[in-house]
Amino acid sequence: MLRIASLDVAYGGLRALDGVSIEVAHGQFVAVVGPNGAGKTTLFRAISGTVTPAGGTIHYDGHDLLAVPAARRPHLGIAHVPEGRQVFPSMTVLENLELGAYTEAGRARWRESLDLVLQLFPVLGARRGQLAGTLSGGEQQMLAIGRGLASAPKLLMLDEPSMGLAPAVADTIFDRIQQIHHEHGVAVLLVEQRVAEALESCDRGYVLETGRIVMQGNHDALIADDRVKKAYLGL
Ligand code: ATP
């Protein structure tokens, strides 16, 4: 579904991604983990089109994605839930969700998507008339994911959804992401610093360090890898 090959991104003289190759199959859950500054957000910006790679290719669902304008990419079924949530604070929960449904698929499937979002995150139903800026951090993250789902995506990209959340709230978010993937067949590309939780959830994972993929494998292989255990899982 998504095939990224030899991707290079530079900010001025700094190379943020260096020959990165990643694949996500239809309906697969893929995690990219790595420390601060590894290039995780940059990878998402390249897929969404807010940075232009210096080299490499991105193919998605039969499209040469780098030839598709950034504004068209959500209409191909790619939803990007950005780091730091970025909900519209002075709009209500429902208005934020409605904004997410601006894609063709999102408009066509609005009722169905709204039911799904409210089933996953009942608190958003209870607070549908509340201004998004007054929600707790965890609720804002749920809303950000809900807004992504409202576009009826085939690929949901989540940038550090657990950031700044208490462990119990982060666990709920990870559970819901797994539910979105398992029960609703949406492919998920997750970038996370919480390595243990991300690798626990995914089908396949990549470890990104200073712009390069240093390890990759399926869930079981990565969890069992001694280097992953030592460097990331504290074992
Ligand atoms: P974090 O987990 O801290 O968000 P990250 O893995 O998402 O980190 P990126 O935000 O992609 O990493 O940053 C990768 C590198 O590129 C870092 O060294 C960062 O300082 C640099 N960088 C990111 N955005 C810019 C920019 N707009 N201009 C210059 N350098 C940038």
mmCIF file of C-alpha atoms and ligand atoms in Angstrom:
data_model
loop_
_atom_site.group_PDB
_atom_site.id
_atom_site.type_symbol
_atom_site.label_atom_id
_atom_site.label_comp_id
_atom_site.label_asym_id
_atom_site.label_seq_id
_atom_site.Cartn_x
_atom_site.Cartn_y
_atom_site.Cartn_z
ATOM 1 C CA MET A 1 0.000 0.000 0.000
ATOM 2 C CA LEU A 2 2.776 2.429 0.988
ATOM 3 C CA ARG A 3 6.316 1.902 -0.243
ATOM 4 C CA ILE A 4 9.000 4.396 0.699
ATOM 5 C CA ALA A 5 12.401 3.787 -0.861
ATOM 6 C CA SER A 6 15.761 5.461 -0.179
ATOM 7 C CA LEU A 7 14.158 8.633 1.110
ATOM 8 C CA ASP A 8 16.458 11.594 1.840
ATOM 9 C CA VAL A 9 15.256 14.802 3.476
ATOM 10 C CA ALA A 10 17.530 17.699 4.425
ATOM 11 C CA TYR A 11 16.840 20.923 6.289
ATOM 12 C CA GLY A 12 19.548 23.214 4.949
ATOM 13 C CA GLY A 13 22.784 21.361 5.689
ATOM 14 C CA LEU A 14 21.217 18.937 8.161
ATOM 15 C CA ARG A 15 20.213 15.555 6.791
ATOM 16 C CA ALA A 16 17.120 14.533 8.753
ATOM 17 C CA LEU A 17 16.411 11.329 6.757
ATOM 18 C CA ASP A 18 19.107 9.342 5.051
ATOM 19 C CA GLY A 19 18.104 6.529 2.697
ATOM 20 C CA VAL A 20 14.981 5.505 4.604
ATOM 21 C CA SER A 21 12.939 2.601 3.199
ATOM 22 C CA ILE A 22 9.661 1.539 4.803
ATOM 23 C CA GLU A 23 6.683 -0.498 3.633
ATOM 24 C CA VAL A 24 3.132 -0.729 4.910
ATOM 25 C CA ALA A 25 0.856 -3.424 3.458
ATOM 26 C CA HIS A 26 -2.934 -2.993 3.195
ATOM 27 C CA GLY A 27 -4.458 -3.144 6.658
ATOM 28 C CA GLN A 28 -1.083 -3.569 8.355
ATOM 29 C CA PHE A 29 -0.006 -1.872 11.597
ATOM 30 C CA VAL A 30 3.543 -0.561 11.284
ATOM 31 C CA ALA A 31 5.438 1.287 14.016
ATOM 32 C CA VAL A 32 8.510 3.474 13.558
ATOM 33 C CA VAL A 33 10.247 3.987 16.878
ATOM 34 C CA GLY A 34 13.265 6.019 17.811
ATOM 35 C CA PRO A 35 14.578 8.724 20.112
ATOM 36 C CA ASN A 36 14.062 12.477 19.990
ATOM 37 C CA GLY A 37 15.222 14.057 16.780
ATOM 38 C CA ALA A 38 15.552 10.719 14.929
ATOM 39 C CA GLY A 39 13.481 12.034 12.026
ATOM 40 C CA LYS A 40 10.082 10.495 12.783
ATOM 41 C CA THR A 41 8.075 13.673 12.242
ATOM 42 C CA THR A 42 10.099 14.464 9.132
ATOM 43 C CA LEU A 43 9.109 11.076 7.694
ATOM 44 C CA PHE A 44 5.427 11.964 8.163
ATOM 45 C CA ARG A 45 5.949 15.422 6.674
ATOM 46 C CA ALA A 46 7.428 13.827 3.566
ATOM 47 C CA ILE A 47 4.427 11.502 3.216
ATOM 48 C CA SER A 48 1.944 14.355 3.771
ATOM 49 C CA GLY A 49 3.868 16.675 1.471
ATOM 50 C CA THR A 50 4.883 19.463 3.843
ATOM 51 C CA VAL A 51 8.566 18.839 3.128
ATOM 52 C CA THR A 52 10.027 17.964 -0.251
ATOM 53 C CA PRO A 53 12.521 15.090 -0.197
ATOM 54 C CA ALA A 54 15.929 15.597 -1.781
ATOM 55 C CA GLY A 55 15.857 12.015 -3.057
ATOM 56 C CA GLY A 56 13.997 8.721 -2.997
ATOM 57 C CA THR A 57 10.474 7.640 -3.872
ATOM 58 C CA ILE A 58 7.117 7.235 -2.144
ATOM 59 C CA HIS A 59 4.496 5.057 -3.789
ATOM 60 C CA TYR A 60 1.006 4.750 -2.349
ATOM 61 C CA ASP A 61 -1.857 2.696 -3.713
ATOM 62 C CA GLY A 62 -0.629 2.911 -7.304
ATOM 63 C CA HIS A 63 0.298 6.607 -7.109
ATOM 64 C CA ASP A 64 3.710 8.240 -7.292
ATOM 65 C CA LEU A 65 2.946 10.242 -4.161
ATOM 66 C CA LEU A 66 5.695 12.806 -4.636
ATOM 67 C CA ALA A 67 3.974 13.857 -7.865
ATOM 68 C CA VAL A 68 0.642 14.386 -6.037
ATOM 69 C CA PRO A 69 0.144 17.879 -4.502
ATOM 70 C CA ALA A 70 0.039 17.830 -0.694
ATOM 71 C CA ALA A 71 -3.561 19.087 -0.646
ATOM 72 C CA ARG A 72 -4.717 16.072 -2.727
ATOM 73 C CA ARG A 73 -3.058 13.433 -0.593
ATOM 74 C CA PRO A 74 -5.807 13.211 2.085
ATOM 75 C CA HIS A 75 -8.299 12.528 -0.713
ATOM 76 C CA LEU A 76 -6.298 9.399 -1.581
ATOM 77 C CA GLY A 77 -7.079 8.059 1.888
ATOM 78 C CA ILE A 78 -4.076 9.267 3.879
ATOM 79 C CA ALA A 79 -4.877 10.848 7.267
ATOM 80 C CA HIS A 80 -2.090 12.488 9.269
ATOM 81 C CA VAL A 81 -2.747 13.015 12.974
ATOM 82 C CA PRO A 82 0.023 15.453 13.859
ATOM 83 C CA GLU A 83 2.269 15.590 16.881
ATOM 84 C CA GLY A 84 0.825 17.802 19.616
ATOM 85 C CA ARG A 85 -2.752 17.080 18.470
ATOM 86 C CA GLN A 86 -3.498 20.510 16.975
ATOM 87 C CA VAL A 87 -7.253 20.470 17.385
ATOM 88 C CA PHE A 88 -9.077 23.730 16.669
ATOM 89 C CA PRO A 89 -9.452 25.045 20.239
ATOM 90 C CA SER A 90 -12.279 27.515 19.685
ATOM 91 C CA MET A 91 -14.448 25.064 17.761
ATOM 92 C CA THR A 92 -16.590 22.376 19.363
ATOM 93 C CA VAL A 93 -15.772 18.688 19.392
ATOM 94 C CA LEU A 94 -18.412 18.025 16.723
ATOM 95 C CA GLU A 95 -17.175 20.890 14.519
ATOM 96 C CA ASN A 96 -13.629 19.526 14.728
ATOM 97 C CA LEU A 97 -14.900 16.108 13.617
ATOM 98 C CA GLU A 98 -16.944 17.650 10.789
ATOM 99 C CA LEU A 99 -13.829 19.445 9.561
ATOM 100 C CA GLY A 100 -12.056 16.090 9.385
ATOM 101 C CA ALA A 101 -14.739 14.828 7.008
ATOM 102 C CA TYR A 102 -13.722 17.179 4.190
ATOM 103 C CA THR A 103 -12.433 14.437 1.898
ATOM 104 C CA GLU A 104 -14.709 12.833 -0.713
ATOM 105 C CA ALA A 105 -14.796 9.535 1.220
ATOM 106 C CA GLY A 106 -15.214 11.442 4.486
ATOM 107 C CA ARG A 107 -18.304 13.269 3.213
ATOM 108 C CA ALA A 108 -19.799 10.111 1.733
ATOM 109 C CA ARG A 109 -19.300 8.129 4.947
ATOM 110 C CA TRP A 110 -19.804 10.849 7.562
ATOM 111 C CA ARG A 111 -22.585 9.108 9.574
ATOM 112 C CA GLU A 112 -20.724 5.811 9.642
ATOM 113 C CA SER A 113 -17.435 7.496 10.637
ATOM 114 C CA LEU A 114 -19.110 9.552 13.354
ATOM 115 C CA ASP A 115 -20.674 6.382 14.804
ATOM 116 C CA LEU A 116 -17.261 4.696 14.768
ATOM 117 C CA VAL A 117 -15.531 7.652 16.478
ATOM 118 C CA LEU A 118 -18.207 7.879 19.174
ATOM 119 C CA GLN A 119 -18.116 4.147 19.729
ATOM 120 C CA LEU A 120 -14.304 4.224 20.132
ATOM 121 C CA PHE A 121 -14.299 7.385 22.237
ATOM 122 C CA PRO A 122 -17.669 7.740 24.030
ATOM 123 C CA VAL A 123 -16.351 10.749 25.955
ATOM 124 C CA LEU A 124 -16.372 12.725 22.695
ATOM 125 C CA GLY A 125 -20.109 12.083 22.361
ATOM 126 C CA ALA A 126 -20.717 13.332 25.878
ATOM 127 C CA ARG A 127 -18.667 16.439 25.077
ATOM 128 C CA ARG A 128 -19.725 17.029 21.482
ATOM 129 C CA GLY A 129 -20.826 20.641 22.158
ATOM 130 C CA GLN A 130 -17.770 21.534 24.257
ATOM 131 C CA LEU A 131 -14.972 23.723 22.894
ATOM 132 C CA ALA A 132 -12.024 21.525 21.951
ATOM 133 C CA GLY A 133 -9.580 23.833 23.750
ATOM 134 C CA THR A 134 -11.234 22.992 27.068
ATOM 135 C CA LEU A 135 -10.764 19.204 26.710
ATOM 136 C CA SER A 136 -8.082 17.368 28.698
ATOM 137 C CA GLY A 137 -4.891 16.331 26.884
ATOM 138 C CA GLY A 138 -6.126 12.746 26.509
ATOM 139 C CA GLU A 139 -9.505 13.870 25.191
ATOM 140 C CA GLN A 140 -7.803 16.196 22.695
ATOM 141 C CA GLN A 141 -5.729 13.269 21.461
ATOM 142 C CA MET A 142 -8.899 11.209 21.052
ATOM 143 C CA LEU A 143 -10.431 14.087 19.123
ATOM 144 C CA ALA A 144 -7.357 14.399 16.900
ATOM 145 C CA ILE A 145 -7.567 10.667 16.090
ATOM 146 C CA GLY A 146 -11.329 10.987 15.600
ATOM 147 C CA ARG A 147 -10.818 13.882 13.192
ATOM 148 C CA GLY A 148 -8.377 11.709 11.228
ATOM 149 C CA LEU A 149 -10.915 8.868 11.123
ATOM 150 C CA ALA A 150 -13.623 11.261 9.947
ATOM 151 C CA SER A 151 -11.774 11.534 6.628
ATOM 152 C CA ALA A 152 -12.498 7.777 6.167
ATOM 153 C CA PRO A 153 -8.813 6.954 5.618
ATOM 154 C CA LYS A 154 -7.203 3.792 4.313
ATOM 155 C CA LEU A 155 -3.947 4.749 6.046
ATOM 156 C CA LEU A 156 -3.950 6.468 9.435
ATOM 157 C CA MET A 157 -0.622 8.101 10.335
ATOM 158 C CA LEU A 158 -0.222 8.880 14.038
ATOM 159 C CA ASP A 159 2.638 11.063 15.256
ATOM 160 C CA GLU A 160 3.434 10.311 18.915
ATOM 161 C CA PRO A 161 -0.162 9.991 20.104
ATOM 162 C CA SER A 162 1.004 9.223 23.663
ATOM 163 C CA MET A 163 3.048 12.413 24.006
ATOM 164 C CA GLY A 164 2.441 14.232 27.283
ATOM 165 C CA LEU A 165 -0.205 11.773 28.471
ATOM 166 C CA ALA A 166 -0.289 9.875 31.762
ATOM 167 C CA PRO A 167 0.550 6.167 31.266
ATOM 168 C CA ALA A 168 -3.031 4.990 31.867
ATOM 169 C CA VAL A 169 -4.422 7.441 29.291
ATOM 170 C CA ALA A 170 -1.684 6.503 26.812
ATOM 171 C CA ASP A 171 -2.612 2.816 27.294
ATOM 172 C CA THR A 172 -6.237 3.603 26.408
ATOM 173 C CA ILE A 173 -5.089 5.403 23.268
ATOM 174 C CA PHE A 174 -2.908 2.434 22.226
ATOM 175 C CA ASP A 175 -5.846 0.052 22.840
ATOM 176 C CA ARG A 176 -8.102 2.143 20.623
ATOM 177 C CA ILE A 177 -5.479 2.308 17.870
ATOM 178 C CA GLN A 178 -5.281 -1.493 17.910
ATOM 179 C CA GLN A 179 -9.069 -1.659 17.737
ATOM 180 C CA ILE A 180 -9.109 0.705 14.726
ATOM 181 C CA HIS A 181 -6.617 -1.563 13.021
ATOM 182 C CA HIS A 182 -8.037 -4.977 14.000
ATOM 183 C CA GLU A 183 -11.763 -4.341 13.835
ATOM 184 C CA HIS A 184 -11.960 -1.735 11.114
ATOM 185 C CA GLY A 185 -9.157 -2.788 8.769
ATOM 186 C CA VAL A 186 -7.466 0.625 8.621
ATOM 187 C CA ALA A 187 -3.704 0.467 7.983
ATOM 188 C CA VAL A 188 -1.794 2.291 10.725
ATOM 189 C CA LEU A 189 1.614 3.929 10.563
ATOM 190 C CA LEU A 190 2.597 4.990 14.065
ATOM 191 C CA VAL A 191 5.707 6.889 15.123
ATOM 192 C CA GLU A 192 6.490 6.748 18.821
ATOM 193 C CA GLN A 193 9.108 7.310 21.450
ATOM 194 C CA ARG A 194 7.304 4.874 23.776
ATOM 195 C CA VAL A 195 9.044 1.946 22.171
ATOM 196 C CA ALA A 196 7.685 -0.902 24.296
ATOM 197 C CA GLU A 197 4.040 0.020 23.795
ATOM 198 C CA ALA A 198 4.455 0.736 20.090
ATOM 199 C CA LEU A 199 6.302 -2.509 19.370
ATOM 200 C CA GLU A 200 3.789 -4.437 21.468
ATOM 201 C CA SER A 201 0.940 -3.193 19.269
ATOM 202 C CA CYS A 202 2.402 -3.430 15.762
ATOM 203 C CA ASP A 203 2.647 -6.169 13.118
ATOM 204 C CA ARG A 204 5.975 -4.826 11.917
ATOM 205 C CA GLY A 205 8.399 -2.253 13.277
ATOM 206 C CA TYR A 206 11.347 -0.110 12.265
ATOM 207 C CA VAL A 207 13.914 1.540 14.512
ATOM 208 C CA LEU A 208 14.984 4.975 13.278
ATOM 209 C CA GLU A 209 18.102 6.626 14.707
ATOM 210 C CA THR A 210 19.577 9.909 13.456
ATOM 211 C CA GLY A 211 17.789 9.628 10.139
ATOM 212 C CA ARG A 212 18.576 5.995 9.354
ATOM 213 C CA ILE A 213 16.675 2.734 9.780
ATOM 214 C CA VAL A 214 18.971 0.674 11.996
ATOM 215 C CA MET A 215 16.671 -2.292 12.631
ATOM 216 C CA GLN A 216 13.453 -3.682 11.243
ATOM 217 C CA GLY A 217 11.385 -6.798 11.612
ATOM 218 C CA ASN A 218 8.063 -8.268 12.516
ATOM 219 C CA HIS A 219 6.641 -7.838 16.001
ATOM 220 C CA ASP A 220 8.043 -11.048 17.504
ATOM 221 C CA ALA A 221 11.538 -10.645 16.050
ATOM 222 C CA LEU A 222 11.926 -7.062 17.265
ATOM 223 C CA ILE A 223 10.639 -7.738 20.765
ATOM 224 C CA ALA A 224 13.080 -10.663 21.032
ATOM 225 C CA ASP A 225 16.067 -8.725 19.612
ATOM 226 C CA ASP A 226 18.814 -8.213 22.219
ATOM 227 C CA ARG A 227 19.745 -4.759 20.891
ATOM 228 C CA VAL A 228 16.118 -3.606 21.092
ATOM 229 C CA LYS A 229 15.796 -5.070 24.587
ATOM 230 C CA LYS A 230 18.932 -3.294 25.795
ATOM 231 C CA ALA A 231 18.585 0.049 24.079
ATOM 232 C CA TYR A 232 14.823 0.550 24.230
ATOM 233 C CA LEU A 233 13.074 -1.848 26.530
ATOM 234 C CA GLY A 234 15.380 -1.461 29.547
ATOM 235 C CA LEU A 235 15.834 -5.249 29.817
HETATM 236 P P1 ATP B 1 10.800 14.254 18.167
HETATM 237 O O1 ATP B 1 10.468 12.912 18.668
HETATM 238 O O2 ATP B 1 11.642 15.044 19.131
HETATM 239 O O3 ATP B 1 9.649 15.015 17.622
HETATM 240 P P2 ATP B 1 11.563 13.351 15.548
HETATM 241 O O4 ATP B 1 12.111 11.965 15.537
HETATM 242 O O5 ATP B 1 10.154 13.518 15.144
HETATM 243 O O6 ATP B 1 11.815 14.009 16.945
HETATM 244 P P3 ATP B 1 12.187 15.355 13.567
HETATM 245 O O7 ATP B 1 11.278 16.352 14.180
HETATM 246 O O8 ATP B 1 11.799 14.725 12.308
HETATM 247 O O9 ATP B 1 12.523 14.204 14.621
HETATM 248 O O10 ATP B 1 13.624 16.041 13.405
HETATM 249 C C1 ATP B 1 14.738 15.380 12.789
HETATM 250 C C2 ATP B 1 15.910 16.349 12.759
HETATM 251 O O11 ATP B 1 15.620 17.428 11.862
HETATM 252 C C3 ATP B 1 16.220 16.993 14.107
HETATM 253 O O12 ATP B 1 17.622 17.118 14.211
HETATM 254 C C4 ATP B 1 15.555 18.359 14.009
HETATM 255 O O13 ATP B 1 16.232 19.307 14.793
HETATM 256 C C5 ATP B 1 15.694 18.678 12.533
HETATM 257 N N1 ATP B 1 14.566 19.519 12.040
HETATM 258 C C6 ATP B 1 13.248 19.199 12.092
HETATM 259 N N2 ATP B 1 12.503 20.171 11.516
HETATM 260 C C7 ATP B 1 13.368 21.114 11.096
HETATM 261 C C8 ATP B 1 13.227 22.379 10.419
HETATM 262 N N3 ATP B 1 12.033 22.845 10.052
HETATM 263 N N4 ATP B 1 14.355 23.088 10.157
HETATM 264 C C9 ATP B 1 15.577 22.612 10.510
HETATM 265 N N5 ATP B 1 15.778 21.438 11.138
HETATM 266 C C10 ATP B 1 14.700 20.700 11.431
#
